[in-house]
XYZ file of C-alpha atoms in Angstrom:
502
model
C 94.251 82.243 122.657
C 90.474 81.797 122.100
C 90.669 78.911 119.747
C 94.234 77.779 120.894
C 93.594 76.923 124.317
C 89.854 77.067 125.212
C 88.459 75.073 122.106
C 90.967 72.334 122.948
C 88.632 71.543 126.063
C 85.493 71.369 123.515
C 87.445 69.202 121.217
C 88.269 66.952 124.108
C 84.821 66.945 125.744
C 82.050 69.269 125.174
C 80.574 68.789 128.351
C 83.672 70.117 130.228
C 82.854 73.452 132.069
C 85.966 75.966 132.216
C 85.832 78.863 134.442
C 88.726 81.216 135.478
C 90.316 84.224 133.551
C 93.402 85.969 132.261
C 95.580 87.439 135.272
C 95.490 91.238 135.718
C 98.005 93.339 137.095
C 95.932 96.328 138.697
C 95.721 98.118 135.122
C 99.330 98.413 134.564
C 99.125 96.069 131.336
C 102.787 95.059 131.737
C 103.255 91.654 133.396
C 100.998 89.299 135.018
C 102.093 86.226 137.353
C 100.581 82.851 137.935
C 102.365 80.229 139.990
C 101.855 76.613 141.188
C 103.816 75.117 144.399
C 106.793 74.642 142.173
C 107.310 77.343 139.727
C 106.302 81.184 138.966
C 105.271 82.010 135.497
C 105.381 85.508 133.604
C 103.786 83.756 130.599
C 101.816 80.503 131.199
C 98.469 79.156 132.619
C 97.490 77.292 135.608
C 94.672 75.013 135.886
C 92.956 72.860 138.593
C 90.526 69.781 137.603
C 87.537 68.995 139.723
C 85.493 65.700 139.099
C 83.108 64.149 141.360
C 79.904 61.988 140.656
C 78.220 64.196 143.001
C 79.480 67.583 142.173
C 76.951 70.014 140.963
C 78.234 73.124 139.019
C 76.246 76.107 138.198
C 77.481 78.997 135.828
C 76.383 82.613 135.415
C 77.591 85.769 133.771
C 76.746 89.205 134.551
C 77.531 91.923 131.854
C 76.032 95.143 132.539
C 77.689 97.275 129.542
C 75.339 99.027 127.251
C 75.764 99.833 123.344
C 76.248 103.659 122.812
C 77.014 105.742 119.557
C 77.200 104.917 116.024
C 77.700 101.363 114.484
C 81.058 100.941 112.969
C 83.002 98.365 110.778
C 85.843 96.521 111.621
C 87.824 96.901 107.982
C 91.070 95.633 108.923
C 92.035 93.126 111.856
C 94.158 89.989 112.491
C 92.688 87.977 115.403
C 92.605 90.137 118.323
C 94.848 93.336 116.711
C 92.659 95.808 115.029
C 94.329 97.986 112.469
C 91.207 99.882 111.054
C 87.713 100.590 111.847
C 85.482 101.965 109.261
C 88.925 102.658 107.191
C 90.770 104.880 109.843
C 93.409 103.679 112.422
C 92.023 102.101 115.347
C 93.441 104.514 117.904
C 91.956 107.434 115.813
C 88.695 106.300 116.206
C 89.013 106.298 120.028
C 90.599 109.631 119.904
C 87.581 111.008 117.839
C 85.022 109.657 120.026
C 86.548 109.675 123.566
C 89.074 112.205 122.986
C 92.938 112.593 122.291
C 93.839 112.327 126.146
C 91.972 108.772 126.264
C 93.542 107.686 123.275
C 97.046 108.759 124.425
C 96.662 106.642 127.781
C 95.600 103.777 126.006
C 95.298 100.949 126.897
C 94.679 101.724 130.650
C 91.600 104.021 129.725
C 90.319 101.618 127.193
C 89.171 98.785 129.739
C 86.136 100.892 130.538
C 85.250 101.847 127.053
C 85.163 98.425 125.163
C 83.961 97.663 121.584
C 80.712 95.659 121.774
C 80.132 93.100 118.756
C 77.027 91.305 118.358
C 77.249 87.508 117.847
C 74.478 85.240 118.166
C 72.067 87.837 119.196
C 73.946 89.028 122.273
C 76.679 91.690 122.793
C 79.966 90.606 123.132
C 82.692 92.930 124.621
C 86.212 93.488 123.464
C 88.616 95.885 125.685
C 91.787 97.353 124.774
C 94.700 95.876 126.231
C 97.641 97.109 124.171
C 98.484 99.626 121.794
C 100.971 99.364 118.870
C 103.208 102.119 117.479
C 101.388 101.896 113.951
C 98.189 102.890 115.784
C 96.730 99.413 115.913
C 95.239 98.071 118.913
C 95.257 94.978 120.680
C 92.026 93.794 122.211
C 91.026 90.998 124.883
C 89.485 88.664 122.186
C 89.225 88.452 118.566
C 87.593 91.033 116.252
C 86.916 89.916 112.853
C 86.989 91.903 109.564
C 83.504 92.948 108.419
C 81.781 92.502 112.088
C 79.997 95.571 113.617
C 80.724 97.313 116.639
C 79.696 100.046 118.763
C 81.246 101.865 121.819
C 79.850 100.499 125.231
C 79.484 101.818 128.699
C 78.918 100.409 132.190
C 75.545 100.741 133.308
C 75.869 100.599 136.831
C 72.236 100.088 137.689
C 72.270 96.928 135.625
C 75.173 95.706 137.102
C 74.147 95.878 140.722
C 70.522 94.631 139.959
C 71.997 91.399 138.437
C 73.574 90.729 141.771
C 70.393 91.346 143.585
C 68.232 89.275 140.944
C 70.711 86.237 141.754
C 70.264 86.563 145.502
C 66.645 86.907 145.272
C 66.455 83.620 143.226
C 67.270 80.172 144.757
C 69.495 78.967 141.933
C 72.735 79.329 143.687
C 71.381 78.456 147.280
C 72.385 74.678 147.053
C 76.053 75.782 146.597
C 78.755 75.234 149.159
C 80.978 77.817 147.606
C 80.965 80.157 144.817
C 84.087 81.524 142.837
C 83.863 84.876 141.060
C 86.054 85.973 138.259
C 85.407 89.882 137.479
C 86.973 92.060 134.878
C 89.216 94.982 135.993
C 86.808 97.132 134.154
C 84.090 96.532 136.672
C 86.295 97.315 139.580
C 87.612 100.746 137.777
C 83.827 101.542 137.257
C 82.611 100.828 140.851
C 85.547 101.769 142.815
C 85.067 101.176 146.398
C 81.401 100.117 145.641
C 82.700 96.977 144.019
C 81.194 95.232 147.305
C 77.682 95.961 145.984
C 78.023 93.430 143.326
C 79.843 90.790 145.496
C 78.062 91.112 148.991
C 74.770 89.553 147.772
C 76.525 86.499 146.421
C 78.751 86.299 149.816
C 75.505 85.940 151.812
C 74.589 82.890 149.826
C 78.052 81.061 150.275
C 81.596 81.824 150.648
C 83.112 83.773 147.726
C 86.497 83.836 146.458
C 88.166 84.832 142.862
C 89.978 87.428 141.308
C 90.156 90.418 139.075
C 90.754 89.734 135.187
C 91.650 90.698 131.749
C 89.242 88.445 130.203
C 86.822 85.669 131.735
C 86.328 82.085 130.687
C 82.805 81.182 130.427
C 81.011 78.201 129.835
C 77.480 77.939 128.916
C 75.965 74.941 130.196
C 72.790 75.006 128.147
C 74.552 75.400 124.688
C 77.664 73.413 125.548
C 80.072 76.284 124.281
C 83.148 77.927 125.757
C 84.065 81.642 125.299
C 86.509 84.316 126.375
C 84.381 87.478 127.496
C 85.345 90.862 128.717
C 83.490 93.312 131.049
C 81.700 90.285 132.756
C 81.471 88.868 136.280
C 81.379 85.215 135.794
C 80.106 83.184 138.413
C 81.049 79.263 139.265
C 78.705 77.765 141.885
C 79.858 74.445 143.506
C 78.128 71.720 145.387
C 78.448 68.190 146.350
C 74.645 67.859 146.913
C 71.455 69.570 145.697
C 70.169 70.351 149.059
C 69.345 73.951 149.706
C 71.531 75.571 152.341
C 70.134 78.965 152.801
C 66.882 80.198 153.852
C 65.600 82.925 151.038
C 64.450 85.287 153.760
C 68.034 85.509 155.318
C 69.203 87.118 152.293
C 69.058 91.094 152.395
C 70.178 92.611 149.174
C 68.695 96.364 149.935
C 71.114 99.048 148.958
C 68.881 102.015 149.938
C 71.298 103.071 152.694
C 74.283 102.830 150.770
C 74.797 106.382 149.222
C 78.596 106.551 147.642
C 77.280 104.903 144.336
C 74.456 107.260 144.205
C 76.241 109.696 141.940
C 77.749 107.000 139.482
C 74.408 105.388 139.227
C 72.454 108.459 138.294
C 75.093 109.486 135.541
C 74.807 105.866 134.008
C 70.788 106.383 134.225
C 71.034 109.555 132.772
C 73.401 108.243 130.079
C 71.020 105.458 129.214
C 67.906 107.304 129.312
C 69.313 110.307 127.011
C 71.059 107.908 124.737
C 67.685 106.254 123.968
C 65.973 109.677 123.557
C 68.725 110.864 121.112
C 68.246 107.714 118.941
C 64.634 108.099 118.944
C 65.034 111.979 118.000
C 67.739 111.010 115.482
C 65.156 108.416 113.928
C 62.558 111.118 113.977
C 64.743 113.791 112.599
C 65.989 111.262 109.847
C 62.305 110.686 108.816
C 61.681 114.305 108.318
C 64.635 115.238 106.469
C 63.935 112.272 104.198
C 60.703 113.654 103.614
C 61.638 117.254 103.383
C 64.761 116.663 100.863
C 63.740 114.336 98.080
C 63.533 117.128 95.626
C 67.059 118.191 96.711
C 68.497 114.850 96.422
C 67.035 114.793 92.935
C 68.836 118.124 92.130
C 71.695 116.890 93.845
C 71.922 113.719 91.657
C 71.987 115.685 88.787
C 74.824 117.623 90.023
C 76.927 114.471 90.916
C 76.003 113.192 87.552
C 77.507 116.119 85.573
C 80.159 115.929 87.964
C 80.930 112.402 87.204
C 80.654 113.258 83.578
C 83.392 115.877 83.921
C 85.694 113.729 85.957
C 85.549 110.982 83.636
C 86.045 113.412 80.586
C 89.240 114.671 82.249
C 90.482 111.410 82.950
C 90.011 110.602 79.186
C 92.285 113.697 78.318
C 94.877 113.202 80.824
C 95.105 109.227 79.498
C 94.541 110.366 75.835
C 97.753 112.297 75.811
C 99.702 109.188 77.042
C 98.018 107.228 74.164
C 95.930 105.300 76.442
C 92.166 104.699 75.966
C 89.152 105.477 78.198
C 88.872 101.590 78.586
C 92.056 101.793 80.923
C 90.154 104.091 83.197
C 86.912 101.960 83.136
C 88.830 98.876 84.031
C 90.757 100.473 86.959
C 87.660 102.268 88.250
C 85.844 98.804 88.213
C 88.885 97.138 89.796
C 88.981 99.614 92.471
C 85.406 99.371 93.383
C 85.458 95.370 93.640
C 88.631 95.773 95.950
C 87.142 98.140 98.126
C 83.779 96.143 98.646
C 85.982 93.110 99.559
C 88.039 95.003 101.792
C 84.922 96.164 103.747
C 84.090 99.581 102.622
C 80.289 100.002 102.153
C 78.644 100.286 98.955
C 78.459 104.000 98.724
C 82.353 104.637 99.467
C 83.064 101.979 97.011
C 81.381 103.736 94.434
C 82.681 107.110 95.368
C 85.988 105.419 94.800
C 84.970 103.949 91.589
C 83.745 107.475 90.255
C 86.930 109.220 91.496
C 89.402 106.745 90.010
C 89.439 108.116 86.502
C 91.370 111.238 87.674
C 94.097 109.189 89.158
C 96.665 110.522 86.532
C 95.021 113.675 85.660
C 98.548 115.293 86.545
C 99.777 113.934 83.344
C 98.329 116.868 81.761
C 101.193 118.806 82.926
C 103.827 116.310 81.686
C 105.461 116.908 78.169
C 104.112 114.444 75.250
C 107.770 113.639 74.687
C 108.202 111.779 78.114
C 104.550 110.514 78.314
C 104.838 108.769 74.712
C 108.389 107.713 74.849
C 108.497 104.200 73.556
C 111.673 103.420 75.276
C 113.137 103.588 79.120
C 112.932 107.038 80.587
C 116.245 108.940 81.614
C 116.732 109.640 85.615
C 115.635 113.157 84.842
C 112.906 112.289 82.872
C 111.559 109.880 85.320
C 111.961 112.676 88.122
C 109.685 114.913 85.906
C 107.228 112.165 85.147
C 106.940 111.280 89.043
C 106.063 115.005 89.581
C 102.601 114.206 87.888
C 101.015 112.760 91.249
C 101.809 116.139 92.863
C 100.607 118.304 89.883
C 97.399 116.342 89.900
C 96.852 116.694 93.784
C 97.367 120.702 93.498
C 94.836 120.796 90.447
C 91.844 119.334 92.462
C 92.612 119.511 96.371
C 90.771 122.739 96.918
C 87.388 121.444 96.364
C 84.989 120.694 99.072
C 83.206 118.138 97.214
C 83.673 114.579 98.330
C 84.121 113.199 94.587
C 86.834 115.487 93.958
C 88.395 115.272 97.435
C 88.493 111.376 97.073
C 90.153 112.090 93.333
C 92.859 114.590 94.990
C 93.838 111.797 97.417
C 93.821 109.045 94.712
C 95.792 111.323 92.321
C 98.364 112.313 95.299
C 98.893 108.697 97.043
C 98.399 105.976 94.127
C 101.888 105.731 93.393
C 103.125 105.311 97.153
C 104.289 101.972 98.088
C 103.390 99.728 101.091
C 107.238 99.527 102.338
C 107.773 103.265 101.897
C 109.827 103.348 98.745
C 106.854 105.030 96.479
C 106.507 108.724 95.541
C 105.861 111.608 95.778
C 106.154 111.264 99.791
C 107.469 108.151 100.701
C 104.397 107.184 102.843
C 104.475 103.963 104.400
C 101.895 101.077 105.359
C 98.641 102.466 106.832
C 100.055 106.134 106.154
C 98.846 105.546 102.743
C 95.067 106.325 102.556
C 93.056 103.177 101.751
C 91.939 104.853 98.243
C 95.629 105.264 97.219
C 96.574 101.623 98.278
C 93.535 100.021 96.288
C 94.270 101.923 93.075
C 97.886 101.603 93.253
C 97.309 97.802 92.869
C 94.521 98.216 90.452
C 96.417 100.695 88.147
C 99.554 98.107 88.036
C 97.114 95.115 87.621
C 95.571 96.847 84.436
C 98.977 98.260 83.058
C 100.589 94.548 83.380
C 97.497 92.883 81.679
C 97.167 95.150 78.685
C 99.390 96.364 75.761
C 101.231 99.583 75.925
C 103.415 101.608 73.882
C 106.484 100.314 75.538
C 105.406 96.654 76.304
C 103.218 93.645 75.377
C 100.529 92.506 77.694
C 101.867 90.091 80.505
C 100.426 86.694 81.010
C 98.415 85.971 84.242
C 100.671 83.572 85.639
C 103.634 86.175 85.436
C 101.176 89.024 86.635
C 100.154 86.618 89.736
C 103.941 86.047 90.185
C 104.687 89.909 90.431
C 101.682 90.520 92.777
C 102.980 87.779 95.201
C 106.410 89.004 95.160
C 105.099 92.593 95.822
C 103.302 91.692 98.581
C 103.899 94.018 101.583
C 106.430 95.906 99.445
C 104.459 97.765 96.683
C 100.902 96.556 97.862
C 98.890 96.343 100.974
C 99.171 92.702 101.782
C 95.507 92.297 102.530
C 94.529 93.810 99.000
C 97.065 91.450 97.516
C 95.415 88.379 99.038
C 91.955 89.787 97.920
C 93.105 90.156 94.380
C 94.863 86.625 94.297
C 91.621 85.089 95.923
C 89.086 86.519 93.606
C 91.475 86.749 90.496
C 88.868 85.448 88.088
C 86.536 88.202 89.032
C 89.362 90.734 87.931
C 89.919 88.787 84.620
C 86.168 88.907 83.959
C 85.974 92.684 84.153
C 89.264 93.073 81.905
C 87.669 90.621 79.423
C 84.077 92.792 79.381
C 86.235 95.877 78.832
C 88.750 95.323 76.345
C 90.615 97.910 74.145
C 89.578 98.224 70.592
C 93.095 96.723 69.318
C 92.965 93.586 71.757
């Protein structure tokens, strides 16, 4: 929507000013209706074109939503559909921070709690307008992979004060009429007090407009058009530049209006306590940093020892199947590279790398006659071989250490397939943990790339062909695209960690 329609206006003429919004249906999120004199549309757009040599146009946008909570990363999205945030299902993030009841009632409840993304130094809100069965969420505007987001809440003081500020200035006093396109979230937040925001503008000139699920806004100074959420956008029109109102005629005092005071007090409380908590958190982090330097050094020793144990156990499991330590090193490096390009932070990518060597630890419980059989396994032998995933999980899943918890997930899920035909549990799509999806691709890539007791190494062309064919079947489509796009980097890792007989 953002680029397919709005940006067509920019391509045609960068001086065109676009105002309006996406039709709303009073928070039902079912059908919206627009009409012309000839036809009614459930899925369409209506536009009116105004032009006059003497036409004066003024645009304004009032926001008023404030960032709150932890900064998160969009880790999987396609345009305005977000699948994962911080590696978790988008709907689960809403359940974690806003509660399961709020998450169950999405999208209706999500309009008041948008995600805020910072672009060009300014927060852009994106509200939930739809929920899919796979746990992904549809937002009123695009959210790109890798972008940082926080939750936002409506600051009533800021919302009302902006209208007062506009009314007290003389910028709109030349207008013959004012058109207002205001997000449904503002109506849901202010309720009956929505007039507090609108009445100062009505004292300047006659106002009209509607409530939206997204507002079109043109910044005249920058000549750019965007789709906003949570905002009130203002379009002022005049056919001459004479001031039509005396500033002294505009009274914006709300001191006698009491019905909004509770909400104002609550939003003020949230704003102040959020700043205080941020300040306290920063001071606490500094104190913890100073007080735990020695503990960190001791912990590093423990982690280094743990990593050595994990790697050694990985060597043991791979050694029983005539594989070398180079295999687990390569798979670990492939996995880290995939994780970083996927959007995981460096710490989590490094954790994945260190945990990956134990992906086949369960093979310790599989007989040598099956592990090292040069020919194809029988059906019964393959069923026994498949049990190594569950055996590996059972060996290490009781630990509370992050490294071993990650290793348990990998051991259990790296043979699952994106289409649900894998083992041991037949998990499908994003039911499979991101660690399992990453190692599944990394392990197969290395198995194809190198010589095994039952096969020769494949050519890169043949490997690429299989990976493409298994996109969305065996492998996560996004991870598949990452590997193909950066294929040379994976080849470099392979060539730098060659088996001794290669």
